[in-house]
């Protein structure tokens, strides 16, 4: 009997009841704007920032409209100027080079390796050419963060972390987003907490924090924040920092607070599913699972494997055979951007140098989401289907590994 998978790769869990209750209460109050507070009221957005700062062990936190907005705000607040190069990994998603382009700066791509992380040798070779690295922990894979920070610190390069896929992850016990000067997170539906859209930014740098608050559109109401620096810091920056509206509202903040309280539990549920997929696929002929380093405590909200040096036709055959059995895989080797899988050479506003190593890795990456609506048994079934179809294609063409 041929097994078929019938789950949806895009169906998230419902918002927890506590979030629904809190959202209704904001709706009933009518005070959705974060600065619309009654006497003594703290507001959901300010409380969210206070709680997330504490959770990440950061001094300051700002909640904004999206993860991409958090990235562009971090770059601006860190003083990146139009025309400047900004280092970033070539394997990432469109909002990352987009955030760099949005402030008129120029992405300067760094190669990715077979661990799906930034190539530290290529970074070391290029680090002198820029003042900032926007590091994207793409699909939740963390590079050796200690080594990366050494390279950047020695060169005087500021690191801004894109933690869209690593909220809740750590490297050697340090939360993702706390190695660089700023950590940016997304609260969009497909990430680790879900408010539809939304973003968070954390930092210990008081001037960056103050500028970010003003950039987000604080109308000089910064004293209504609970995780922002003191008034003197704002005095120093407030007249030369533009308002580029991108505030979080109380409704979305209310939905997010209860989700952040159970983040660790969600992370272990994701990892239970990830480990089942990994165990089910390890040892499949022609397929390589990605080894995860000991120091990395990751969040298995998505799963990748490599079909190293396969021909495009054979990869396509695997994709269509899996799709016929209900398993939706994304491929980063397709020449045209599809859905969320666009690649560096489809961002034609960037004059990229050749990226031969990245091209080779991207040509073999299969990627899938692991929503928490999948059971552990669902993951075992998905792994059986991928294993069978990869084996069938691989055995059908032994000449071409
Ligand atoms: C989703 C995502 C972002 C940006 O998040 P939005 O909230 O959609 O703006 C940034 N980087 C990566 C890698 C992402 O997947």
Tab-separated table of C-alpha atoms and ligand atoms in Angstrom:
chain	number	residue	atom	x	y	z
A	1	UNK	CA	0.000	0.000	0.000
A	2	UNK	CA	1.337	3.442	-0.911
A	3	UNK	CA	1.082	5.767	2.064
A	4	UNK	CA	-0.200	9.311	1.449
A	5	UNK	CA	0.208	12.275	3.774
A	6	UNK	CA	-2.826	14.532	4.110
A	7	UNK	CA	-1.635	17.192	6.601
A	8	UNK	CA	-1.193	20.865	5.721
A	9	UNK	CA	2.311	22.328	5.745
A	10	UNK	CA	0.899	25.821	6.290
A	11	UNK	CA	-1.598	25.189	9.115
A	12	UNK	CA	-0.467	26.690	12.417
A	13	UNK	CA	-1.932	26.024	15.836
A	14	UNK	CA	-4.692	28.296	17.145
A	15	UNK	CA	-3.787	31.317	19.281
A	16	UNK	CA	-3.821	30.218	22.962
A	17	UNK	CA	-7.043	31.027	24.818
A	18	UNK	CA	-5.185	33.458	27.082
A	19	UNK	CA	-4.152	35.410	23.969
A	20	UNK	CA	-7.714	35.431	22.628
A	21	UNK	CA	-9.008	36.702	25.994
A	22	UNK	CA	-6.362	39.429	26.151
A	23	UNK	CA	-7.102	40.427	22.553
A	24	UNK	CA	-10.829	40.709	23.270
A	25	UNK	CA	-10.120	42.902	26.225
A	26	UNK	CA	-7.994	45.260	24.090
A	27	UNK	CA	-10.759	45.310	21.469
A	28	UNK	CA	-13.365	46.129	24.123
A	29	UNK	CA	-11.220	48.987	25.439
A	30	UNK	CA	-10.842	50.537	21.997
A	31	UNK	CA	-7.288	51.522	22.933
A	32	UNK	CA	-5.374	49.691	20.226
A	33	UNK	CA	-2.693	52.323	19.642
A	34	UNK	CA	0.243	51.645	21.931
A	35	UNK	CA	0.371	55.201	23.298
A	36	UNK	CA	-3.397	55.376	23.922
A	37	UNK	CA	-3.289	54.639	27.641
A	38	UNK	CA	-5.404	55.642	30.625
A	39	UNK	CA	-3.886	57.020	33.831
A	40	UNK	CA	-1.584	54.369	35.301
A	41	UNK	CA	-2.141	51.882	32.450
A	42	UNK	CA	1.070	50.283	31.126
A	43	UNK	CA	-0.246	48.912	27.822
A	44	UNK	CA	0.204	45.543	26.146
A	45	UNK	CA	2.940	46.716	23.738
A	46	UNK	CA	5.116	48.135	26.541
A	47	UNK	CA	4.568	45.022	28.665
A	48	UNK	CA	5.483	42.774	25.746
A	49	UNK	CA	8.769	44.672	25.358
A	50	UNK	CA	9.516	44.480	29.056
A	51	UNK	CA	8.851	40.729	29.157
A	52	UNK	CA	10.767	39.907	25.989
A	53	UNK	CA	13.791	41.951	27.137
A	54	UNK	CA	13.811	39.947	30.386
A	55	UNK	CA	13.387	36.645	28.517
A	56	UNK	CA	16.381	37.435	26.270
A	57	UNK	CA	18.442	38.972	29.058
A	58	UNK	CA	18.579	42.274	27.144
A	59	UNK	CA	18.447	45.801	28.536
A	60	UNK	CA	16.184	47.169	25.833
A	61	UNK	CA	13.438	45.895	23.551
A	62	UNK	CA	11.233	47.482	20.896
A	63	UNK	CA	8.186	45.867	19.287
A	64	UNK	CA	7.482	46.843	15.679
A	65	UNK	CA	5.291	45.987	12.690
A	66	UNK	CA	7.393	43.204	11.147
A	67	UNK	CA	10.667	41.318	11.276
A	68	UNK	CA	11.805	43.112	8.131
A	69	UNK	CA	11.042	46.468	9.751
A	70	UNK	CA	13.096	45.430	12.805
A	71	UNK	CA	16.051	44.670	10.481
A	72	UNK	CA	15.923	47.983	8.605
A	73	UNK	CA	15.444	49.871	11.876
A	74	UNK	CA	18.456	48.117	13.408
A	75	UNK	CA	20.598	49.016	10.371
A	76	UNK	CA	19.473	52.662	10.473
A	77	UNK	CA	19.857	52.944	14.237
A	78	UNK	CA	23.354	51.467	13.955
A	79	UNK	CA	24.225	54.310	11.572
A	80	UNK	CA	24.443	52.483	8.228
A	81	UNK	CA	24.449	55.103	5.455
A	82	UNK	CA	23.118	54.936	1.880
A	83	UNK	CA	25.629	53.399	-0.502
A	84	UNK	CA	27.493	51.511	2.232
A	85	UNK	CA	28.143	47.793	1.764
A	86	UNK	CA	26.530	45.497	4.357
A	87	UNK	CA	27.767	41.921	4.615
A	88	UNK	CA	25.045	39.265	4.668
A	89	UNK	CA	24.788	35.551	3.895
A	90	UNK	CA	23.828	34.558	0.368
A	91	UNK	CA	21.440	31.875	1.698
A	92	UNK	CA	18.610	33.820	3.291
A	93	UNK	CA	15.147	35.118	2.445
A	94	UNK	CA	14.151	38.226	0.505
A	95	UNK	CA	13.383	40.522	3.521
A	96	UNK	CA	17.077	40.454	4.543
A	97	UNK	CA	18.643	41.985	1.398
A	98	UNK	CA	15.383	43.956	1.213
A	99	UNK	CA	16.052	45.590	4.592
A	100	UNK	CA	19.559	46.556	3.412
A	101	UNK	CA	18.199	47.945	0.138
A	102	UNK	CA	15.424	49.834	1.981
A	103	UNK	CA	17.996	52.158	3.531
A	104	UNK	CA	19.874	52.561	0.251
A	105	UNK	CA	22.772	50.348	1.341
A	106	UNK	CA	24.313	47.504	-0.720
A	107	UNK	CA	24.174	43.828	0.241
A	108	UNK	CA	27.595	42.164	-0.009
A	109	UNK	CA	26.979	38.417	-0.006
A	110	UNK	CA	29.027	35.856	1.890
A	111	UNK	CA	29.018	32.198	0.841
A	112	UNK	CA	27.083	29.480	2.649
A	113	UNK	CA	28.527	26.029	3.414
A	114	UNK	CA	27.051	22.518	3.641
A	115	UNK	CA	26.055	23.084	7.271
A	116	UNK	CA	23.736	25.751	5.744
A	117	UNK	CA	25.512	28.447	7.748
A	118	UNK	CA	27.629	31.418	6.711
A	119	UNK	CA	31.091	30.342	5.504
A	120	UNK	CA	33.493	31.788	8.060
A	121	UNK	CA	36.501	31.620	5.709
A	122	UNK	CA	34.654	33.663	3.111
A	123	UNK	CA	33.499	36.027	5.875
A	124	UNK	CA	37.092	36.483	7.049
A	125	UNK	CA	38.129	37.221	3.453
A	126	UNK	CA	35.427	39.900	3.010
A	127	UNK	CA	35.096	41.353	6.513
A	128	UNK	CA	37.360	44.356	5.852
A	129	UNK	CA	35.048	45.538	3.080
A	130	UNK	CA	32.126	46.590	5.330
A	131	UNK	CA	31.313	48.010	8.753
A	132	UNK	CA	28.255	45.855	9.461
A	133	UNK	CA	27.286	42.190	9.092
A	134	UNK	CA	23.559	41.450	8.912
A	135	UNK	CA	23.751	37.771	9.856
A	136	UNK	CA	20.712	35.691	8.970
A	137	UNK	CA	20.337	32.455	10.950
A	138	UNK	CA	18.568	31.026	7.947
A	139	UNK	CA	16.239	28.101	8.678
A	140	UNK	CA	17.516	28.066	12.240
A	141	UNK	CA	21.091	26.926	11.533
A	142	UNK	CA	23.606	28.639	13.811
A	143	UNK	CA	27.244	28.924	12.749
A	144	UNK	CA	30.068	28.853	15.325
A	145	UNK	CA	28.995	32.125	16.922
A	146	UNK	CA	32.128	32.439	19.060
A	147	UNK	CA	34.331	32.215	15.976
A	148	UNK	CA	32.084	34.576	14.005
A	149	UNK	CA	32.148	37.185	16.766
A	150	UNK	CA	35.941	36.924	16.945
A	151	UNK	CA	36.256	37.596	13.203
A	152	UNK	CA	33.889	40.557	13.338
A	153	UNK	CA	35.155	42.065	16.584
A	154	UNK	CA	38.773	41.907	15.389
A	155	UNK	CA	37.778	43.755	12.223
A	156	UNK	CA	35.601	46.294	14.086
A	157	UNK	CA	32.497	45.031	12.277
A	158	UNK	CA	29.113	45.396	14.019
A	159	UNK	CA	26.868	42.305	13.945
A	160	UNK	CA	23.094	42.549	13.617
A	161	UNK	CA	21.325	39.193	13.906
A	162	UNK	CA	18.263	38.133	11.933
A	163	UNK	CA	16.654	35.621	14.312
A	164	UNK	CA	13.450	35.047	12.345
A	165	UNK	CA	14.110	31.281	12.615
A	166	UNK	CA	16.020	31.194	15.914
A	167	UNK	CA	13.728	32.774	18.490
A	168	UNK	CA	14.221	30.407	21.441
A	169	UNK	CA	17.540	28.980	20.186
A	170	UNK	CA	20.920	29.293	21.916
A	171	UNK	CA	24.616	28.845	21.035
A	172	UNK	CA	26.715	27.653	23.992
A	173	UNK	CA	23.870	28.791	26.231
A	174	UNK	CA	23.699	32.344	24.843
A	175	UNK	CA	20.297	33.159	23.306
A	176	UNK	CA	20.283	33.727	19.558
A	177	UNK	CA	20.196	37.484	19.043
A	178	UNK	CA	22.428	38.224	22.020
A	179	UNK	CA	25.839	37.815	20.380
A	180	UNK	CA	25.549	40.805	18.071
A	181	UNK	CA	24.726	44.391	18.973
A	182	UNK	CA	21.081	43.962	17.919
A	183	UNK	CA	18.873	40.855	17.636
A	184	UNK	CA	15.782	41.006	15.402
A	185	UNK	CA	12.829	38.590	15.519
A	186	UNK	CA	9.698	38.105	13.429
A	187	UNK	CA	6.232	37.405	14.862
A	188	UNK	CA	4.739	36.650	11.465
A	189	UNK	CA	2.387	33.646	11.250
A	190	UNK	CA	5.041	31.180	10.016
A	191	UNK	CA	7.616	31.939	12.729
A	192	UNK	CA	7.853	30.863	16.380
A	193	UNK	CA	5.164	33.161	17.736
A	194	UNK	CA	2.187	34.298	15.681
A	195	UNK	CA	0.536	37.704	15.611
A	196	UNK	CA	-0.045	37.642	11.867
A	197	UNK	CA	2.630	40.304	11.418
A	198	UNK	CA	5.059	41.796	13.921
A	199	UNK	CA	8.679	42.105	14.937
A	200	UNK	CA	10.870	42.528	18.004
A	201	UNK	CA	14.324	44.023	18.398
A	202	UNK	CA	16.605	43.683	21.432
A	203	UNK	CA	19.877	45.425	22.276
A	204	UNK	CA	22.042	46.555	25.184
A	205	UNK	CA	23.179	49.653	23.278
A	206	UNK	CA	21.337	52.674	24.671
A	207	UNK	CA	21.759	54.936	21.654
A	208	UNK	CA	20.662	52.259	19.208
A	209	UNK	CA	17.657	51.554	21.437
A	210	UNK	CA	16.683	55.218	21.690
A	211	UNK	CA	17.075	55.779	17.951
A	212	UNK	CA	15.037	52.662	17.200
A	213	UNK	CA	12.178	53.883	19.415
A	214	UNK	CA	12.156	57.288	17.684
A	215	UNK	CA	12.471	55.689	14.225
A	216	UNK	CA	9.462	53.460	14.962
A	217	UNK	CA	7.306	56.564	15.431
A	218	UNK	CA	7.196	57.391	19.146
A	219	UNK	CA	6.045	61.047	18.730
A	220	UNK	CA	8.247	61.898	21.727
A	221	UNK	CA	6.129	59.624	23.938
A	222	UNK	CA	9.124	57.459	24.716
A	223	UNK	CA	8.472	57.739	28.443
A	224	UNK	CA	5.574	55.301	27.875
A	225	UNK	CA	8.072	52.513	27.166
A	226	UNK	CA	9.112	50.050	29.877
A	227	UNK	CA	12.198	48.614	28.127
A	228	UNK	CA	13.769	51.794	26.688
A	229	UNK	CA	16.740	53.861	27.887
A	230	UNK	CA	16.439	56.926	30.107
A	231	UNK	CA	15.254	60.353	28.922
A	232	UNK	CA	18.824	61.767	28.675
A	233	UNK	CA	19.644	59.257	25.958
A	234	UNK	CA	16.582	60.304	23.978
A	235	UNK	CA	17.583	63.975	24.435
A	236	UNK	CA	20.836	63.192	22.612
A	237	UNK	CA	19.232	61.611	19.548
A	238	UNK	CA	15.691	62.889	19.220
A	239	UNK	CA	16.285	65.854	16.905
A	240	UNK	CA	18.310	64.015	14.319
A	241	UNK	CA	16.322	60.774	14.114
A	242	UNK	CA	13.382	60.654	11.674
A	243	UNK	CA	9.990	59.079	12.419
A	244	UNK	CA	9.504	56.139	10.040
A	245	UNK	CA	6.255	54.756	11.443
A	246	UNK	CA	6.315	51.068	12.239
A	247	UNK	CA	4.893	50.688	15.743
A	248	UNK	CA	3.468	47.508	17.240
A	249	UNK	CA	-0.143	47.866	18.433
A	250	UNK	CA	-1.683	46.661	21.683
A	251	UNK	CA	-3.844	44.051	19.963
A	252	UNK	CA	-0.954	42.097	18.493
A	253	UNK	CA	1.095	42.554	21.653
A	254	UNK	CA	-1.766	41.019	23.652
A	255	UNK	CA	-1.779	37.982	21.367
A	256	UNK	CA	1.990	37.569	21.652
A	257	UNK	CA	2.545	37.786	25.419
A	258	UNK	CA	0.955	34.416	26.315
A	259	UNK	CA	2.782	32.761	23.385
A	260	UNK	CA	6.172	33.952	24.626
A	261	UNK	CA	5.434	32.476	28.022
A	262	UNK	CA	5.210	28.978	26.484
A	263	UNK	CA	8.009	29.398	23.921
A	264	UNK	CA	10.344	26.867	25.573
A	265	UNK	CA	7.650	24.203	25.569
A	266	UNK	CA	6.904	24.882	21.904
A	267	UNK	CA	10.618	24.597	21.126
A	268	UNK	CA	10.792	21.119	22.627
A	269	UNK	CA	7.656	20.074	20.733
A	270	UNK	CA	9.297	21.294	17.486
A	271	UNK	CA	12.467	19.416	18.289
A	272	UNK	CA	10.596	16.175	19.016
A	273	UNK	CA	9.212	16.388	15.485
A	274	UNK	CA	12.579	17.378	14.007
A	275	UNK	CA	14.364	14.425	15.588
A	276	UNK	CA	11.802	11.985	14.162
A	277	UNK	CA	12.288	13.410	10.675
A	278	UNK	CA	16.054	13.261	11.097
A	279	UNK	CA	16.048	9.666	12.355
A	280	UNK	CA	13.701	8.628	9.547
A	281	UNK	CA	15.949	10.107	6.862
A	282	UNK	CA	19.452	9.410	8.134
A	283	UNK	CA	21.215	6.833	5.978
A	284	UNK	CA	18.987	7.320	2.925
A	285	UNK	CA	21.203	6.629	-0.131
A	286	UNK	CA	22.061	9.853	-1.979
A	287	UNK	CA	20.683	12.083	0.788
A	288	UNK	CA	22.562	13.918	3.515
A	289	UNK	CA	21.011	15.116	6.768
A	290	UNK	CA	22.512	18.256	8.278
A	291	UNK	CA	24.611	17.484	11.371
A	292	UNK	CA	23.800	19.854	14.202
A	293	UNK	CA	26.700	20.927	16.421
A	294	UNK	CA	26.703	20.136	20.131
A	295	UNK	CA	26.838	23.833	21.087
A	296	UNK	CA	23.687	24.572	19.088
A	297	UNK	CA	20.324	24.376	20.822
A	298	UNK	CA	18.122	24.919	17.786
A	299	UNK	CA	14.404	25.219	17.067
A	300	UNK	CA	13.309	22.550	14.596
A	301	UNK	CA	10.466	24.564	13.073
A	302	UNK	CA	11.678	23.618	9.612
A	303	UNK	CA	13.718	20.742	8.219
A	304	UNK	CA	16.350	20.636	5.463
A	305	UNK	CA	18.301	17.881	3.764
A	306	UNK	CA	20.867	17.968	0.959
A	307	UNK	CA	20.818	15.983	-2.258
A	308	UNK	CA	24.470	16.780	-2.968
A	309	UNK	CA	25.433	17.175	-6.633
A	310	UNK	CA	22.171	15.757	-7.950
A	311	UNK	CA	21.043	16.883	-11.391
A	312	UNK	CA	18.154	19.369	-11.486
A	313	UNK	CA	15.983	16.809	-13.285
A	314	UNK	CA	16.479	14.220	-10.567
A	315	UNK	CA	15.707	16.735	-7.822
A	316	UNK	CA	12.558	17.727	-9.715
A	317	UNK	CA	11.585	14.071	-9.942
A	318	UNK	CA	11.866	13.740	-6.149
A	319	UNK	CA	9.807	16.914	-5.641
A	320	UNK	CA	6.991	15.760	-7.885
A	321	UNK	CA	6.929	12.204	-6.530
A	322	UNK	CA	6.785	13.513	-2.948
A	323	UNK	CA	4.120	16.083	-3.891
A	324	UNK	CA	2.005	13.288	-5.395
A	325	UNK	CA	2.042	11.685	-1.938
A	326	UNK	CA	1.120	14.903	-0.134
A	327	UNK	CA	4.623	15.973	0.929
A	328	UNK	CA	5.326	19.547	-0.081
A	329	UNK	CA	9.065	20.163	-0.356
A	330	UNK	CA	10.682	23.452	-1.321
A	331	UNK	CA	13.810	23.536	-3.421
A	332	UNK	CA	16.349	26.352	-3.361
A	333	UNK	CA	17.866	25.310	-6.678
A	334	UNK	CA	15.009	26.383	-8.949
A	335	UNK	CA	16.014	29.121	-11.400
A	336	UNK	CA	12.868	31.199	-10.717
A	337	UNK	CA	11.781	32.366	-7.229
A	338	UNK	CA	8.733	30.479	-5.949
A	339	UNK	CA	6.894	31.256	-2.737
A	340	UNK	CA	9.398	31.714	0.041
A	341	UNK	CA	12.346	30.140	-1.767
A	342	UNK	CA	13.848	33.041	-3.721
A	343	UNK	CA	17.639	32.999	-3.953
A	344	UNK	CA	20.387	35.592	-4.086
A	345	UNK	CA	20.572	35.713	-7.871
A	346	UNK	CA	16.859	36.508	-8.134
A	347	UNK	CA	17.459	39.760	-6.188
A	348	UNK	CA	18.618	41.544	-9.304
A	349	UNK	CA	18.837	44.935	-7.577
A	350	UNK	CA	22.032	43.561	-5.978
A	351	UNK	CA	25.221	43.405	-8.045
A	352	UNK	CA	26.376	40.051	-6.671
A	353	UNK	CA	29.786	38.539	-7.148
A	354	UNK	CA	29.804	34.886	-8.298
A	355	UNK	CA	28.948	32.510	-5.412
A	356	UNK	CA	30.060	29.087	-6.670
A	357	UNK	CA	29.934	27.326	-3.308
A	358	UNK	CA	26.507	28.760	-2.505
A	359	UNK	CA	25.233	27.761	-5.961
A	360	UNK	CA	26.325	24.200	-5.310
A	361	UNK	CA	24.692	24.061	-1.874
A	362	UNK	CA	21.449	25.732	-2.981
A	363	UNK	CA	21.139	23.309	-5.894
A	364	UNK	CA	20.780	20.477	-3.395
A	365	UNK	CA	18.680	21.933	-0.550
A	366	UNK	CA	15.259	20.435	0.074
A	367	UNK	CA	13.307	22.338	2.690
A	368	UNK	CA	10.025	21.922	4.509
A	369	UNK	CA	8.081	23.586	7.249
A	370	UNK	CA	7.249	21.604	10.375
A	371	UNK	CA	4.085	23.167	11.800
A	372	UNK	CA	3.121	22.089	15.320
A	373	UNK	CA	-0.175	20.817	13.953
A	374	UNK	CA	1.862	17.818	12.713
A	375	UNK	CA	2.013	14.962	15.191
A	376	UNK	CA	5.194	12.982	15.789
A	377	UNK	CA	3.548	10.141	13.798
A	378	UNK	CA	2.898	12.554	10.920
A	379	UNK	CA	6.613	13.345	10.876
A	380	UNK	CA	7.506	9.645	10.794
A	381	UNK	CA	5.170	9.191	7.815
A	382	UNK	CA	6.609	12.227	5.990
A	383	UNK	CA	10.116	10.824	6.514
A	384	UNK	CA	9.070	7.402	5.152
A	385	UNK	CA	7.652	9.030	2.023
A	386	UNK	CA	10.733	11.176	1.368
A	387	UNK	CA	13.043	8.219	2.033
A	388	UNK	CA	11.146	6.005	-0.394
A	389	UNK	CA	10.986	8.591	-3.178
A	390	UNK	CA	14.602	9.734	-2.852
A	391	UNK	CA	15.718	6.092	-2.893
A	392	UNK	CA	13.583	5.307	-5.934
A	393	UNK	CA	15.003	8.199	-7.955
A	394	UNK	CA	18.555	7.603	-6.724
A	395	UNK	CA	18.479	3.907	-7.566
A	396	UNK	CA	16.963	4.621	-10.962
A	397	UNK	CA	20.031	6.655	-11.925
A	398	UNK	CA	23.079	5.119	-10.274
A	399	UNK	CA	25.446	6.757	-12.743
A	400	UNK	CA	24.646	10.228	-11.426
A	401	UNK	CA	25.051	10.738	-7.714
B	1	LIG	C1	10.291	35.991	7.880
B	1	LIG	C2	11.710	36.382	7.769
B	1	LIG	C3	12.150	37.696	7.973
B	1	LIG	C4	11.270	38.895	8.135
B	1	LIG	O1	10.101	38.736	8.718
B	1	LIG	P1	8.738	39.507	8.333
B	1	LIG	O2	8.117	39.568	9.676
B	1	LIG	O3	8.039	38.666	7.332
B	1	LIG	O4	9.120	40.870	7.815
B	1	LIG	C5	13.513	37.927	7.953
B	1	LIG	N1	14.381	36.947	7.732
B	1	LIG	C6	14.011	35.690	7.494
B	1	LIG	C7	15.055	34.662	7.255
B	1	LIG	C8	12.658	35.366	7.498
B	1	LIG	O5	12.274	34.114	7.252
